[in-house]
Structure formats: structure tokens, C-alpha cells
Short mmCIF file of C-alpha atoms and ligand atoms in Angstrom, two decimals:
data_model
loop_
_atom_site.label_atom_id
_atom_site.label_comp_id
_atom_site.label_asym_id
_atom_site.label_seq_id
_atom_site.Cartn_x
_atom_site.Cartn_y
_atom_site.Cartn_z
CA UNK A 26 0.00 0.00 0.00
CA UNK A 27 2.75 2.30 0.99
CA UNK A 28 4.28 1.95 -2.50
CA UNK A 29 1.10 3.04 -4.23
CA UNK A 30 0.62 5.99 -1.90
CA UNK A 31 4.19 7.07 -2.52
CA UNK A 32 3.73 6.81 -6.26
CA UNK A 33 0.50 8.79 -6.12
CA UNK A 34 2.17 11.37 -3.96
CA UNK A 35 5.11 11.59 -6.41
CA UNK A 36 2.73 11.92 -9.34
CA UNK A 37 0.84 14.70 -7.62
CA UNK A 38 4.09 16.50 -6.90
CA UNK A 39 5.17 16.04 -10.48
CA UNK A 40 1.94 17.50 -11.84
CA UNK A 41 2.17 20.37 -9.47
CA UNK A 42 5.68 21.21 -10.64
CA UNK A 43 4.83 20.74 -14.31
CA UNK A 44 2.05 23.27 -13.91
CA UNK A 45 4.60 26.01 -13.25
CA UNK A 46 6.02 26.20 -16.76
CA UNK A 47 2.80 25.05 -18.37
CA UNK A 48 0.58 27.79 -17.01
CA UNK A 49 3.24 30.47 -16.88
CA UNK A 50 1.79 33.48 -18.69
CA UNK A 51 5.22 34.17 -20.21
CA UNK A 52 6.92 31.90 -22.74
CA UNK A 53 8.99 29.12 -21.17
CA UNK A 54 11.13 26.81 -23.33
CA UNK A 55 13.65 24.04 -22.84
CA UNK A 56 16.58 23.08 -25.08
CA UNK A 57 18.78 20.03 -25.17
CA UNK A 58 22.58 20.11 -25.40
CA UNK A 59 22.46 20.30 -29.22
CA UNK A 60 20.30 23.39 -29.12
CA UNK A 61 17.09 21.62 -30.11
CA UNK A 62 13.80 22.81 -28.68
CA UNK A 63 12.46 20.03 -26.43
CA UNK A 64 9.67 21.80 -24.60
CA UNK A 65 7.58 24.98 -24.95
CA UNK A 66 4.54 26.14 -23.05
CA UNK A 67 1.30 27.51 -24.43
CA UNK A 68 2.37 31.13 -23.86
CA UNK A 69 5.34 30.59 -26.20
CA UNK A 70 3.05 29.28 -28.90
CA UNK A 71 0.56 32.13 -28.41
CA UNK A 72 3.30 34.74 -28.66
CA UNK A 73 4.56 33.16 -31.87
CA UNK A 74 1.02 33.19 -33.26
CA UNK A 75 0.52 36.83 -32.26
CA UNK A 76 3.51 37.70 -34.43
CA UNK A 77 2.18 35.71 -37.37
CA UNK A 78 4.19 32.50 -36.83
CA UNK A 79 3.51 28.94 -35.76
CA UNK A 80 7.00 28.08 -34.54
CA UNK A 81 7.92 29.32 -31.03
CA UNK A 82 11.56 29.45 -32.14
CA UNK A 83 10.64 32.48 -34.25
CA UNK A 84 10.31 34.68 -31.18
CA UNK A 85 13.93 33.95 -30.21
CA UNK A 86 17.19 35.15 -31.78
CA UNK A 87 18.02 33.36 -35.03
CA UNK A 88 21.23 31.84 -33.65
CA UNK A 89 19.51 30.36 -30.60
CA UNK A 90 21.07 26.89 -31.02
CA UNK A 91 24.54 28.44 -30.72
CA UNK A 92 23.47 30.53 -27.76
CA UNK A 93 22.27 27.39 -26.03
CA UNK A 94 25.53 25.53 -26.68
CA UNK A 95 27.56 28.51 -25.41
CA UNK A 96 25.40 28.65 -22.38
CA UNK A 97 26.08 25.03 -21.46
CA UNK A 98 29.78 25.21 -22.34
CA UNK A 99 30.40 28.24 -20.13
CA UNK A 100 27.83 27.41 -17.46
CA UNK A 101 26.78 31.07 -17.51
CA UNK A 102 23.31 32.49 -18.08
CA UNK A 103 22.73 34.66 -21.15
CA UNK A 104 20.38 37.48 -20.21
CA UNK A 105 18.00 39.71 -22.17
CA UNK A 106 18.64 38.67 -25.75
CA UNK A 107 16.33 40.87 -27.85
CA UNK A 108 14.45 39.86 -30.97
CA UNK A 109 12.47 42.25 -33.20
CA UNK A 110 9.54 40.57 -34.89
CA UNK A 111 6.41 42.08 -36.40
CA UNK A 112 6.95 45.51 -34.69
CA UNK A 113 7.36 43.85 -31.32
CA UNK A 114 10.46 43.43 -29.19
CA UNK A 115 10.89 40.18 -27.28
CA UNK A 116 13.52 39.74 -24.63
CA UNK A 117 14.71 36.19 -23.79
CA UNK A 118 17.06 34.91 -21.08
CA UNK A 119 18.80 31.52 -21.16
CA UNK A 120 19.80 29.57 -18.03
CA UNK A 121 22.04 26.47 -18.19
CA UNK A 122 21.07 23.47 -16.03
CA UNK A 123 24.30 21.39 -16.23
CA UNK A 124 22.99 18.53 -14.05
CA UNK A 125 20.49 17.51 -16.74
CA UNK A 126 22.42 18.97 -19.70
CA UNK A 127 19.58 21.31 -20.71
CA UNK A 128 18.97 25.03 -21.03
CA UNK A 129 15.85 26.82 -19.87
CA UNK A 130 14.64 29.92 -21.64
CA UNK A 131 12.21 32.58 -20.37
CA UNK A 132 10.89 35.29 -22.68
CA UNK A 133 8.82 38.46 -22.30
CA UNK A 134 7.36 40.97 -24.69
CA UNK A 135 8.94 44.32 -23.76
CA UNK A 136 7.49 46.41 -26.60
CA UNK A 137 5.34 48.62 -24.37
CA UNK A 138 8.19 49.27 -21.96
CA UNK A 139 10.52 50.28 -24.75
CA UNK A 140 7.86 52.56 -26.23
CA UNK A 141 7.32 54.22 -22.86
CA UNK A 142 11.04 54.69 -22.37
CA UNK A 143 11.26 56.32 -25.77
CA UNK A 144 8.34 58.61 -25.02
CA UNK A 145 9.89 59.58 -21.72
CA UNK A 146 13.26 60.30 -23.29
CA UNK A 147 11.54 62.32 -25.98
CA UNK A 148 9.59 64.44 -23.54
CA UNK A 149 12.65 64.95 -21.35
CA UNK A 150 14.56 66.15 -24.36
CA UNK A 151 11.74 68.52 -25.36
CA UNK A 152 11.56 69.89 -21.80
CA UNK A 153 15.29 70.56 -21.69
CA UNK A 154 15.26 72.36 -25.02
CA UNK A 155 12.19 74.26 -23.86
CA UNK A 156 13.86 75.53 -20.72
CA UNK A 157 16.84 76.73 -22.64
CA UNK A 158 14.67 78.44 -25.21
CA UNK A 159 12.51 80.11 -22.58
CA UNK A 160 15.51 81.49 -20.73
CA UNK A 161 16.92 83.12 -23.84
CA UNK A 162 13.56 84.40 -25.02
CA UNK A 163 12.75 85.99 -21.67
CA UNK A 164 15.82 88.24 -21.62
CA UNK A 165 15.41 89.00 -25.29
CA UNK A 166 11.87 90.17 -24.72
CA UNK A 167 12.93 92.85 -22.28
CA UNK A 168 15.53 94.11 -24.72
CA UNK A 169 13.09 94.08 -27.61
CA UNK A 170 10.48 95.93 -25.60
CA UNK A 171 12.95 98.73 -24.99
CA UNK A 172 13.94 98.91 -28.66
CA UNK A 173 10.31 98.85 -29.82
CA UNK A 174 9.25 101.43 -27.27
CA UNK A 175 11.91 103.94 -28.21
CA UNK A 176 11.20 103.36 -31.87
CA UNK A 177 7.58 104.16 -31.22
CA UNK A 178 8.58 107.32 -29.40
CA UNK A 179 10.86 108.72 -32.09
CA UNK A 180 8.70 107.63 -34.99
CA UNK A 181 6.05 110.09 -33.93
CA UNK A 182 8.43 112.99 -34.59
CA UNK A 183 8.99 114.70 -37.92
CA UNK A 184 12.17 113.14 -39.23
CA UNK A 185 14.46 113.24 -42.20
CA UNK A 186 13.34 110.74 -44.84
CA UNK A 187 16.58 108.70 -44.59
CA UNK A 188 16.33 108.49 -40.86
CA UNK A 189 12.74 107.47 -40.88
CA UNK A 190 13.43 104.81 -43.54
CA UNK A 191 16.15 103.35 -41.34
CA UNK A 192 13.90 103.47 -38.34
CA UNK A 193 11.29 101.61 -40.33
CA UNK A 194 13.82 98.90 -41.16
CA UNK A 195 14.76 98.62 -37.50
CA UNK A 196 11.12 98.33 -36.63
CA UNK A 197 10.55 95.53 -39.16
CA UNK A 198 13.58 93.63 -37.85
CA UNK A 199 12.44 94.07 -34.27
CA UNK A 200 9.07 92.63 -35.14
CA UNK A 201 10.74 89.61 -36.69
CA UNK A 202 12.86 89.12 -33.61
CA UNK A 203 9.80 89.47 -31.43
CA UNK A 204 7.93 86.86 -33.40
CA UNK A 205 10.87 84.50 -33.03
CA UNK A 206 10.97 84.87 -29.26
CA UNK A 207 7.21 84.48 -29.14
CA UNK A 208 7.47 81.18 -30.99
CA UNK A 209 10.23 80.00 -28.67
CA UNK A 210 8.10 80.83 -25.67
CA UNK A 211 5.15 79.01 -27.16
CA UNK A 212 7.27 75.97 -27.73
CA UNK A 213 8.50 76.03 -24.17
CA UNK A 214 4.93 76.47 -22.94
CA UNK A 215 5.89 79.55 -20.97
CA UNK A 216 3.52 81.82 -22.82
CA UNK A 217 0.65 83.10 -20.70
CA UNK A 218 -2.65 82.01 -22.14
CA UNK A 219 -5.64 84.28 -22.54
CA UNK A 220 -8.19 81.54 -22.14
CA UNK A 221 -11.75 81.77 -23.41
CA UNK A 222 -14.37 79.22 -24.14
CA UNK A 223 -13.96 79.15 -27.91
CA UNK A 224 -15.88 77.84 -30.84
CA UNK A 225 -13.15 76.18 -32.91
CA UNK A 226 -15.18 76.59 -36.11
CA UNK A 227 -15.31 80.33 -35.44
CA UNK A 228 -11.54 80.47 -35.10
CA UNK A 229 -11.12 78.60 -38.39
CA UNK A 230 -13.59 80.87 -40.18
CA UNK A 231 -11.68 83.87 -38.82
CA UNK A 232 -8.40 82.72 -40.33
CA UNK A 233 -10.07 81.27 -43.45
CA UNK A 234 -9.53 84.31 -45.65
CA UNK A 235 -5.94 84.64 -44.62
CA UNK A 236 -5.45 80.92 -45.24
CA UNK A 237 -6.64 81.10 -48.82
CA UNK A 238 -4.34 84.05 -49.51
CA UNK A 239 -1.47 82.22 -47.90
CA UNK A 240 -2.02 79.04 -49.88
CA UNK A 241 -2.14 80.72 -53.27
CA UNK A 242 -4.25 79.79 -56.28
CA UNK A 243 -2.94 76.31 -56.91
CA UNK A 244 -4.09 74.89 -53.64
CA UNK A 245 -7.78 74.28 -53.06
CA UNK A 246 -8.84 74.93 -49.49
CA UNK A 247 -11.93 73.24 -48.19
CA UNK A 248 -13.43 73.48 -44.74
CA UNK A 249 -15.06 70.41 -43.33
CA UNK A 250 -16.52 71.76 -40.12
CA UNK A 251 -18.90 69.86 -37.87
CA UNK A 252 -21.62 72.18 -36.60
CA UNK A 253 -22.79 72.30 -33.02
CA UNK A 254 -19.47 71.24 -31.48
CA UNK A 255 -18.78 71.86 -27.81
CA UNK A 256 -16.29 74.65 -27.16
CA UNK A 257 -12.65 74.37 -26.15
CA UNK A 258 -10.99 76.34 -23.36
CA UNK A 259 -8.31 77.96 -25.46
CA UNK A 260 -6.36 81.02 -26.42
CA UNK A 261 -7.70 82.09 -29.83
CA UNK A 262 -4.45 83.67 -30.96
CA UNK A 263 -2.50 80.56 -30.12
CA UNK A 264 -4.91 78.25 -31.90
CA UNK A 265 -4.80 80.49 -34.97
CA UNK A 266 -1.04 80.24 -34.82
CA UNK A 267 -1.25 76.44 -34.85
CA UNK A 268 -3.59 76.41 -37.84
CA UNK A 269 -1.40 78.86 -39.76
CA UNK A 270 1.78 76.92 -39.02
CA UNK A 271 0.20 73.69 -40.25
CA UNK A 272 -1.22 75.41 -43.33
CA UNK A 273 2.14 76.95 -44.27
CA UNK A 274 3.77 73.54 -43.97
CA UNK A 275 1.06 72.01 -46.14
CA UNK A 276 1.59 74.71 -48.73
CA UNK A 277 5.33 74.05 -48.76
CA UNK A 278 4.64 70.34 -49.18
CA UNK A 279 2.51 71.01 -52.29
CA UNK A 280 4.68 73.18 -54.55
CA UNK A 281 2.74 72.00 -57.61
CA UNK A 282 -0.64 72.56 -55.99
CA UNK A 283 -3.06 70.21 -54.32
CA UNK A 284 -5.76 70.12 -51.69
CA UNK A 285 -5.91 71.25 -48.13
CA UNK A 286 -8.79 70.20 -45.92
CA UNK A 287 -9.26 71.81 -42.53
CA UNK A 288 -11.87 70.04 -40.48
CA UNK A 289 -13.34 69.77 -37.01
CA UNK A 290 -15.08 66.90 -35.29
CA UNK A 291 -15.97 65.65 -31.85
CA UNK A 292 -14.08 62.60 -30.62
CA UNK A 293 -14.77 60.53 -27.54
CA UNK A 294 -11.53 59.33 -25.95
CA UNK A 295 -11.74 56.22 -23.78
CA UNK A 296 -9.01 54.28 -21.98
CA UNK A 297 -8.45 52.08 -25.02
CA UNK A 298 -7.60 55.00 -27.27
CA UNK A 299 -3.96 54.72 -28.35
CA UNK A 300 -3.09 58.29 -27.60
CA UNK A 301 0.07 60.27 -28.03
CA UNK A 302 -0.53 61.73 -24.63
CA UNK A 303 -0.41 59.00 -22.02
CA UNK A 304 -2.29 60.09 -18.96
CA UNK A 305 -4.82 62.32 -20.72
CA UNK A 306 -8.16 61.81 -18.99
CA UNK A 307 -10.83 60.04 -21.01
CA UNK A 308 -13.73 62.20 -22.14
CA UNK A 309 -14.99 64.47 -24.88
CA UNK A 310 -12.35 65.98 -27.16
CA UNK A 311 -12.52 68.24 -30.17
CA UNK A 312 -10.38 67.22 -33.11
CA UNK A 313 -8.90 69.72 -35.53
CA UNK A 314 -7.74 68.02 -38.72
CA UNK A 315 -5.39 69.56 -41.28
CA UNK A 316 -4.90 67.28 -44.24
CA UNK A 317 -2.81 67.87 -47.35
CA UNK A 318 -2.08 65.99 -50.56
CA UNK A 319 1.59 66.95 -50.50
CA UNK A 320 4.92 65.14 -50.58
CA UNK A 321 4.50 63.38 -47.22
CA UNK A 322 7.31 62.42 -44.85
CA UNK A 323 9.52 59.41 -44.24
CA UNK A 324 9.88 57.84 -40.80
CA UNK A 325 13.19 59.57 -40.01
CA UNK A 326 11.62 62.99 -40.65
CA UNK A 327 8.44 62.15 -38.74
CA UNK A 328 10.58 61.26 -35.78
CA UNK A 329 11.98 64.75 -35.44
CA UNK A 330 9.38 67.18 -36.77
CA UNK A 331 8.48 68.63 -33.36
CA UNK A 332 12.04 69.47 -32.42
CA UNK A 333 12.76 73.18 -32.54
CA UNK A 334 15.00 74.11 -35.44
CA UNK A 335 14.45 70.81 -37.20
CA UNK A 336 13.79 71.63 -40.81
CA UNK A 337 14.28 69.95 -44.15
CA UNK A 338 13.92 73.25 -45.94
CA UNK A 339 16.74 75.25 -47.50
CA UNK A 340 18.57 77.85 -45.45
CA UNK A 341 16.43 80.93 -45.29
CA UNK A 342 13.21 79.08 -46.04
CA UNK A 343 12.38 77.45 -42.76
CA UNK A 344 13.55 77.93 -39.20
CA UNK A 345 12.05 74.68 -37.97
CA UNK A 346 9.92 76.37 -35.36
CA UNK A 347 6.47 75.89 -36.91
CA UNK A 348 5.68 72.48 -35.49
CA UNK A 349 7.69 73.00 -32.30
CA UNK A 350 5.44 75.97 -31.61
CA UNK A 351 2.31 74.02 -32.44
CA UNK A 352 3.46 71.22 -30.14
CA UNK A 353 4.04 73.60 -27.24
CA UNK A 354 0.71 75.32 -27.71
CA UNK A 355 -1.26 72.12 -27.92
CA UNK A 356 0.47 70.64 -24.87
CA UNK A 357 -0.24 73.82 -22.96
CA UNK A 358 -3.90 73.33 -23.83
CA UNK A 359 -3.70 69.80 -22.42
CA UNK A 360 -4.12 68.26 -25.84
CA UNK A 361 -1.88 66.34 -28.18
CA UNK A 362 -0.99 66.02 -31.86
CA UNK A 363 -1.21 62.91 -34.02
CA UNK A 364 0.45 62.68 -37.41
CA UNK A 365 -0.14 60.30 -40.25
CA UNK A 366 2.08 60.62 -43.30
CA UNK A 367 3.48 58.60 -46.16
CA UNK A 368 6.00 59.70 -48.73
CA UNK A 369 4.08 60.74 -51.83
CA UNK A 370 0.70 60.31 -50.19
CA UNK A 371 0.19 63.47 -48.18
CA UNK A 372 0.03 64.21 -44.51
CA UNK A 373 -2.71 64.47 -41.93
CA UNK A 374 -2.28 66.32 -38.65
CA UNK A 375 -4.90 65.71 -35.97
CA UNK A 376 -4.98 67.98 -32.97
CA UNK A 377 -7.02 66.84 -30.01
CA UNK A 378 -8.15 69.37 -27.45
CA UNK A 379 -10.31 68.66 -24.42
CA UNK A 380 -13.87 69.91 -24.85
CA UNK A 381 -15.11 72.61 -22.50
CA UNK A 382 -18.00 71.97 -20.18
CA UNK A 383 -19.74 75.30 -20.85
CA UNK A 384 -21.07 76.70 -24.16
CA UNK A 385 -18.87 79.07 -26.14
CA UNK A 386 -18.43 82.85 -25.94
CA UNK A 387 -18.28 84.98 -29.11
CA UNK A 388 -14.73 85.92 -30.17
CA UNK A 389 -13.63 89.50 -29.53
CA UNK A 390 -12.81 91.76 -32.48
CA UNK A 391 -9.40 92.81 -33.76
CA UNK A 392 -7.46 95.40 -31.84
CA UNK A 393 -7.50 98.66 -33.75
CA UNK A 394 -4.14 100.05 -32.92
CA UNK A 395 -4.63 103.36 -34.69
CA UNK A 396 -7.13 105.02 -32.40
CA UNK A 397 -6.16 104.69 -28.79
CA UNK A 398 -7.60 107.01 -26.20
CA UNK A 399 -5.65 108.21 -23.23
CA UNK A 400 -6.93 109.27 -19.82
CA UNK A 401 -6.05 111.07 -16.62
CA UNK A 402 -6.10 108.13 -14.24
CA UNK A 403 -3.18 107.30 -11.98
CA UNK A 404 -1.10 104.25 -12.70
CA UNK A 405 1.35 102.54 -10.40
CA UNK A 406 4.10 101.20 -12.61
CA UNK A 407 6.30 98.45 -11.19
CA UNK A 408 9.23 97.24 -13.26
CA UNK A 409 12.76 96.36 -12.22
CA UNK A 410 14.44 97.11 -15.53
CA UNK A 411 15.10 100.90 -15.38
CA UNK A 412 15.29 101.53 -19.14
CA UNK A 413 12.01 99.75 -19.64
CA UNK A 414 10.33 101.54 -16.74
CA UNK A 415 11.39 104.96 -18.04
CA UNK A 416 10.13 104.17 -21.48
CA UNK A 417 6.75 103.00 -20.29
CA UNK A 418 6.43 106.12 -18.13
CA UNK A 419 7.20 108.42 -21.07
CA UNK A 420 4.66 106.66 -23.28
CA UNK A 421 1.89 106.70 -20.72
CA UNK A 422 2.51 110.32 -19.78
CA UNK A 423 2.03 111.19 -23.43
CA UNK A 424 -1.41 109.63 -23.16
CA UNK A 425 -2.15 111.89 -20.20
CA UNK A 426 -1.87 109.39 -17.34
CA UNK A 427 -0.27 110.16 -13.99
CA UNK A 428 2.51 107.73 -13.28
CA UNK A 429 3.88 106.56 -9.95
CA UNK A 430 6.82 104.22 -10.23
CA UNK A 431 8.53 101.54 -8.23
CA UNK A 432 11.31 99.13 -9.05
CA UNK A 433 10.20 96.27 -6.83
CA UNK A 434 7.20 94.91 -5.01
CA UNK A 435 8.51 96.20 -1.71
CA UNK A 436 8.99 99.70 -3.06
CA UNK A 437 5.55 99.54 -4.69
CA UNK A 438 3.99 98.90 -1.28
CA UNK A 439 5.65 102.06 0.05
CA UNK A 440 4.27 104.11 -2.83
CA UNK A 441 0.87 102.51 -2.30
CA UNK A 442 0.87 103.54 1.39
CA UNK A 443 1.36 107.17 0.34
CA UNK A 444 -1.28 107.29 -2.40
CA UNK A 445 -3.76 104.47 -1.80
CA UNK A 446 -6.77 106.44 -3.00
CA UNK A 447 -5.27 107.91 -6.12
CA UNK A 448 -4.10 104.72 -7.77
CA UNK A 449 -6.56 103.33 -10.34
CA UNK A 450 -4.41 100.74 -11.99
CA UNK A 451 -1.39 98.62 -11.21
CA UNK A 452 0.87 97.79 -14.14
CA UNK A 453 3.44 95.31 -12.91
CA UNK A 454 6.07 93.00 -14.22
CA UNK A 455 5.42 89.47 -13.03
CA UNK A 456 8.94 88.42 -12.27
CA UNK A 457 10.64 90.75 -9.79
CA UNK A 458 13.53 90.73 -7.38
CA UNK A 459 13.22 91.24 -3.63
CA UNK A 460 10.89 88.53 -2.54
CA UNK A 461 7.53 89.78 -3.71
CA UNK A 462 6.49 88.98 -7.27
CA UNK A 463 3.95 90.84 -9.36
CA UNK A 464 1.12 88.50 -8.60
CA UNK A 465 1.60 88.64 -4.84
CA UNK A 466 1.80 92.41 -5.01
CA UNK A 467 -1.39 92.63 -7.05
CA UNK A 468 -3.29 90.29 -4.78
CA UNK A 469 -2.28 92.30 -1.74
CA UNK A 470 -3.32 95.61 -3.27
CA UNK A 471 -6.61 94.31 -4.67
CA UNK A 472 -7.45 93.00 -1.24
CA UNK A 473 -7.08 96.53 0.14
CA UNK A 474 -8.85 98.17 -2.78
CA UNK A 475 -11.19 95.77 -4.59
CA UNK A 476 -11.84 98.14 -7.52
CA UNK A 477 -8.17 98.28 -8.47
CA UNK A 478 -7.40 97.29 -12.04
CA UNK A 479 -4.35 95.14 -12.68
CA UNK A 480 -2.22 94.51 -15.73
CA UNK A 481 0.54 91.94 -15.56
CA UNK A 482 3.31 92.22 -18.04
CA UNK A 483 5.86 89.57 -18.74
CA UNK A 484 7.69 87.53 -21.26
CA UNK A 485 6.40 84.48 -19.51
CA UNK A 486 4.87 83.38 -16.31
CA UNK A 487 6.94 80.51 -15.04
CA UNK A 488 8.32 82.18 -11.95
CA UNK A 489 4.98 83.37 -10.78
CA UNK A 490 2.00 81.50 -11.90
CA UNK A 491 2.93 78.32 -13.68
CA UNK A 492 2.10 77.85 -17.32
CA UNK A 493 -1.62 78.34 -17.15
CA UNK A 494 -2.38 81.51 -15.31
CA UNK A 495 -6.02 82.32 -15.90
CA UNK A 496 -7.02 85.92 -15.80
CA UNK A 497 -10.02 87.22 -13.88
CA UNK A 498 -12.08 90.19 -14.92
CA UNK A 499 -10.35 93.49 -14.20
CA UNK A 500 -7.03 91.72 -14.57
CA UNK A 501 -5.25 91.72 -17.90
CA UNK A 502 -2.04 90.44 -19.30
CA UNK A 503 0.35 92.29 -21.58
CA UNK A 504 2.82 90.16 -23.45
CA UNK A 505 6.36 91.51 -23.80
CA UNK A 506 7.57 92.83 -26.11
CA UNK A 507 4.73 95.20 -26.92
CA UNK A 508 4.14 98.20 -29.14
CA UNK A 509 3.48 101.51 -27.34
CA UNK A 510 -0.03 101.56 -28.79
CA UNK A 511 -0.77 98.08 -27.56
CA UNK A 512 0.31 99.23 -24.13
CA UNK A 513 -1.96 102.27 -24.25
CA UNK A 514 -4.87 100.23 -25.57
CA UNK A 515 -4.51 97.56 -22.91
CA UNK A 516 -4.41 100.24 -20.21
CA UNK A 517 -7.55 101.92 -21.56
CA UNK A 518 -9.43 98.64 -21.99
CA UNK A 519 -8.54 97.55 -18.51
CA UNK A 520 -9.58 100.85 -16.95
CA UNK A 521 -12.88 100.72 -18.85
CA UNK A 522 -13.78 97.25 -17.63
CA UNK A 523 -16.65 97.49 -15.21
CA UNK A 524 -16.45 95.15 -12.30
CA UNK A 525 -13.41 93.83 -10.51
CA UNK A 526 -14.28 90.78 -8.48
CA UNK A 527 -11.21 90.10 -6.39
N1 LIG B 619 2.50 68.86 -44.16
C1 LIG B 619 3.76 68.45 -44.28
N2 LIG B 619 4.14 67.68 -45.33
C2 LIG B 619 5.42 67.26 -45.45
N3 LIG B 619 6.41 67.58 -44.59
C3 LIG B 619 6.10 68.34 -43.53
C4 LIG B 619 4.77 68.81 -43.33
N4 LIG B 619 4.76 69.53 -42.17
C5 LIG B 619 6.02 69.51 -41.70
N5 LIG B 619 6.84 68.81 -42.50
C6 LIG B 619 8.28 68.55 -42.27
O1 LIG B 619 8.59 68.90 -40.94
C7 LIG B 619 9.65 69.85 -40.90
C8 LIG B 619 9.48 70.76 -39.71
O2 LIG B 619 8.34 71.58 -39.85
P1 LIG B 619 8.28 72.96 -39.09
O3 LIG B 619 7.02 73.65 -39.43
O4 LIG B 619 8.56 72.71 -37.65
O5 LIG B 619 9.52 73.76 -39.65
P2 LIG B 619 9.69 74.40 -41.10
O6 LIG B 619 8.40 74.46 -41.82
O7 LIG B 619 10.79 73.67 -41.77
O8 LIG B 619 10.17 75.87 -40.72
P3 LIG B 619 9.24 77.05 -40.13
O9 LIG B 619 7.90 76.49 -39.86
O10 LIG B 619 9.93 77.50 -38.88
O11 LIG B 619 9.23 78.07 -41.19
C9 LIG B 619 9.60 70.53 -42.25
O12 LIG B 619 10.85 71.08 -42.61
C10 LIG B 619 9.16 69.40 -43.16
O13 LIG B 619 10.25 68.58 -43.49
MG1 LIG B 620 6.71 75.26 -40.86
#
């Protein structure tokens, strides 16, 4: 009896052990000393099938028999041997079992991990470039604001034709430099957004005319807009910029003419959606599609298109900032960009932006820079850069305003203590030395005088508010560098706003 019980017990143990490789969810294989496959579990077979094969050996390196022999000869394990098959990466490790002259192999599909690592590396790289770009652009903006301001001041005088021609050239160059820094800031997501609940179709219709002019006669533009879409919480100017950048690229990709379709649609994103933005919450998104019939791109190009200064265009034709800017803007709006392209078969860009919960507001009209009214209100001007502060004071005094100045938040508080009643508006730089930044200063003053109007001015907002400062009523934002008239207009608009909820 004892014999039978022992045998049964041994059999049970055997089955129990055999279940380990058999039901292992990862491929398990065994090789003999000649490198022949002597055992494989179901997971190995399933993985082979998933890659379009029937032989489990296909998911291992092609020289597996030699690997196995080496393994036994040296008595050392061979770890993480990678095989690429059918767009998947499989990693296999081999362990020699000298006592029974066999080699065990364990494999795993590491495709997802590798993809995630690549995405992480990519976003780290983009962040690093962004920080560098933002740093340069910030200092440049102060300099450009001074140049632009003084240009504005002297251009109003009667000048010799030669001098005024030169000044005009300087002004054109300054604008180009300003647009470059603006793009860099957008890429680095350090641009302050003026967020509104926007109707995307409205934005597209607004730029439609400009688009057609930009594309020329040989390219047919069609709009494929879905009516009744939910809004998106977005900065209209930034979204226009994205559309224009994509349209210019499409035009350049169709030198002999073609078709450009700009479309909108609603897309529901669930967990299954293979998105370019891991971690985006599921929900309702609005999709902006820009599709061309141009030359398309190869994989190597596609890989790098969002890098700043990556361009395939001749020197002087492209700076490589178009898509980098679009990328930064869309990320700042918590969306992402998908690209489909094939050489010779055109390109489709899809931009996904989260839908807003509330219905849309009508877009505001264009700023008419030519007729700006002044006023006799009192403005507290806080700016640490002396040349810039002087210039702003001169401009605003020309418009009739009374100016009180301070070079830091602390000094501004002193001025405020002396004239608390007189001050109607605070115009402050956001980033300032001496502990108190522009936002803290403003919040303190508004608390004491709830009707106070506030204008923040900055190249970007990182130091103060993070990338997505939202502006309340009675609070405005003035992007550096600015034209004197834009300054005056922003001041007037802000003063004319009715309520100021704190
Ligand atoms: N629609 C498209 N079709 C084909 N290639 C494109 C398309 N859009 C972008 N590309 C490729 O991506 C590159 C980068 O585009 P990006 O807009 O960032 O820079 P650019 O157009 O070269 O210069 P910039 O926009 O600063 O004038 C382009 O040089 C081009 O090779
Ligand atoms: Mg471009």
C-alpha cells in the first residue's frame, strides 16, 4: 500500500511542478545540449502566433542553437537577448542546467516598456530644449520691448526721410525678432494664455480668408466643419497660430498645388484609445484636422518634426519652429498632436483638445491700434528694468496718465501707502527681485482696494504662476515685447472694464 501511496504522492508533486512552466503566462522553453527545442509552453506558442508565426523558435534570436551551446559550455546564463519581430520586441534569457544537460529559456514581450522609455526620453529632451529656449527668449523680450518702445517714441516725430526709412527697417527687424521669441516661448509652454471658451469653427472661419491668400491659387482649401461642437478652453491667438503653421507647412509640401482640408469633429476618448498623450483623462475631445495631398514624410523625418530648429527646408526658407510651436501650444492646452504621413501620399495632422464643459463665448474683435484714447487716471508702474520703466512712463505720460513708479514689489507697497486712494491701476512686471512677485503684489493691493485694475506684463509666467495663469475680470495680461499703442490700448481697456471681483 505504501508503495502506491508514494507513487500517487510523487505523481501529484510532479503534476504540481509541471504546472509552473505550463501555465506560466510568459513563454517558457527548454533546449537540449544540441540546441534543439524540447519543450515549450502555451504562452510561447501564443506569442509566436501573435507575431504571425507557428513556430515558437521564431520569437527567439536566429542563432539560438549556438546561444544554447555557449550557455552550457560556459555554465553562464545569457540574459535579455532581444528579438524584433512584427513591430514587437521580445527579450529572452537563457539559463544552463548542467545537471540535466539542458537550457531553460524565459521570454517576455517588452514592446510597451521600450515605447514608454522612448516617449519619456523624448519628452525629457523637449523639456530641456524648452527651458533653454525660454531662458533666452525671456531676456530678449525685455531688450526688444525697450527697442520697440523707443522706436515708437521717435517715430512720432517729424524726421528726415533717410532716418525714418532706417527706423522703419529697424522696426521691421524688431518685429521679426519678437515673433521668433514668441514662438520660442510658445514651444517652451511659458507663454501666458488668454483663455476663453472658444468655438473652434469660429476660429477657423476667422483665419479662413488669410489661409486662402497664404495658400495661393494652386491649392484648393476646403473646410469640413462639424456644426454644433462643444467649445474648447483655449487662447484664440495661439490656436490660430497652430492652424497657420500647419497650413504653411502644407503649402510648402505642395509646390505644384493640391488640396488642403481643414476640419473639425468631436471625438470621444476612452481608456483604449492609443493616444500620443499618455495620462490624458478620457472624455470628450474636439479634433482639428489639417490634411494635405503633398509630398509626405519618411519615418526619419516624422521622428523629429516637433524638435525646434528641425527643418528639411533650405537655409532661409524654414527655421524649424512651426511644429515645435504648435506642439508647445497644444500641450499647454492639455491636448496632443497625431500625425499620419506617407511619402508621396500626403500628410494628416490631428490635434485633439479637451472639450469645454460650458457653451462658447463669441470671439472678440481685432485690436484697432490706430485710435487709442488716453486718460487722466493714476497708474502705479512696477518694473525692475530701469530703461524699460522709463520708457513706459514716457509713453503713458504722453497719453495723459499720472505715473507713480517703483522698481520692486517692496517699493511699490511704500508708494501705495502714500497714495492708496489715487491709484486706479497697477501695471506690474510678473517676475521681480526682492521677494515679492507681481502676482503677490497685485493680490495684496486688490485686497485693500477691490476696484483696483491690474495689468501683468511679462515675457512668460513661469516664476509666478505656472504655465496656465487664468485671468479674472479686471485683470489683464500684456505680453512683452509690446508696441506703445498696444500698451496704451490695454491700459484703456482695462480701466474701462466694469467690475473687478477680487
Ligand atoms: N504637411 C507636411 N508635409 C510634409 N512635410 C512636412 C509637413 N509639415 C512639416 N513637414 C516637415 O517637418 C519639418 C518641420 O516643420 P516645421 O514647421 O517645424 O519647420 P519648417 O516648416 O521647416 O520651418 P518654419 O515652420 O519655422 O518656417 C519641415 O521642414 C518638413 O520637413
Ligand atoms: Mg513650418
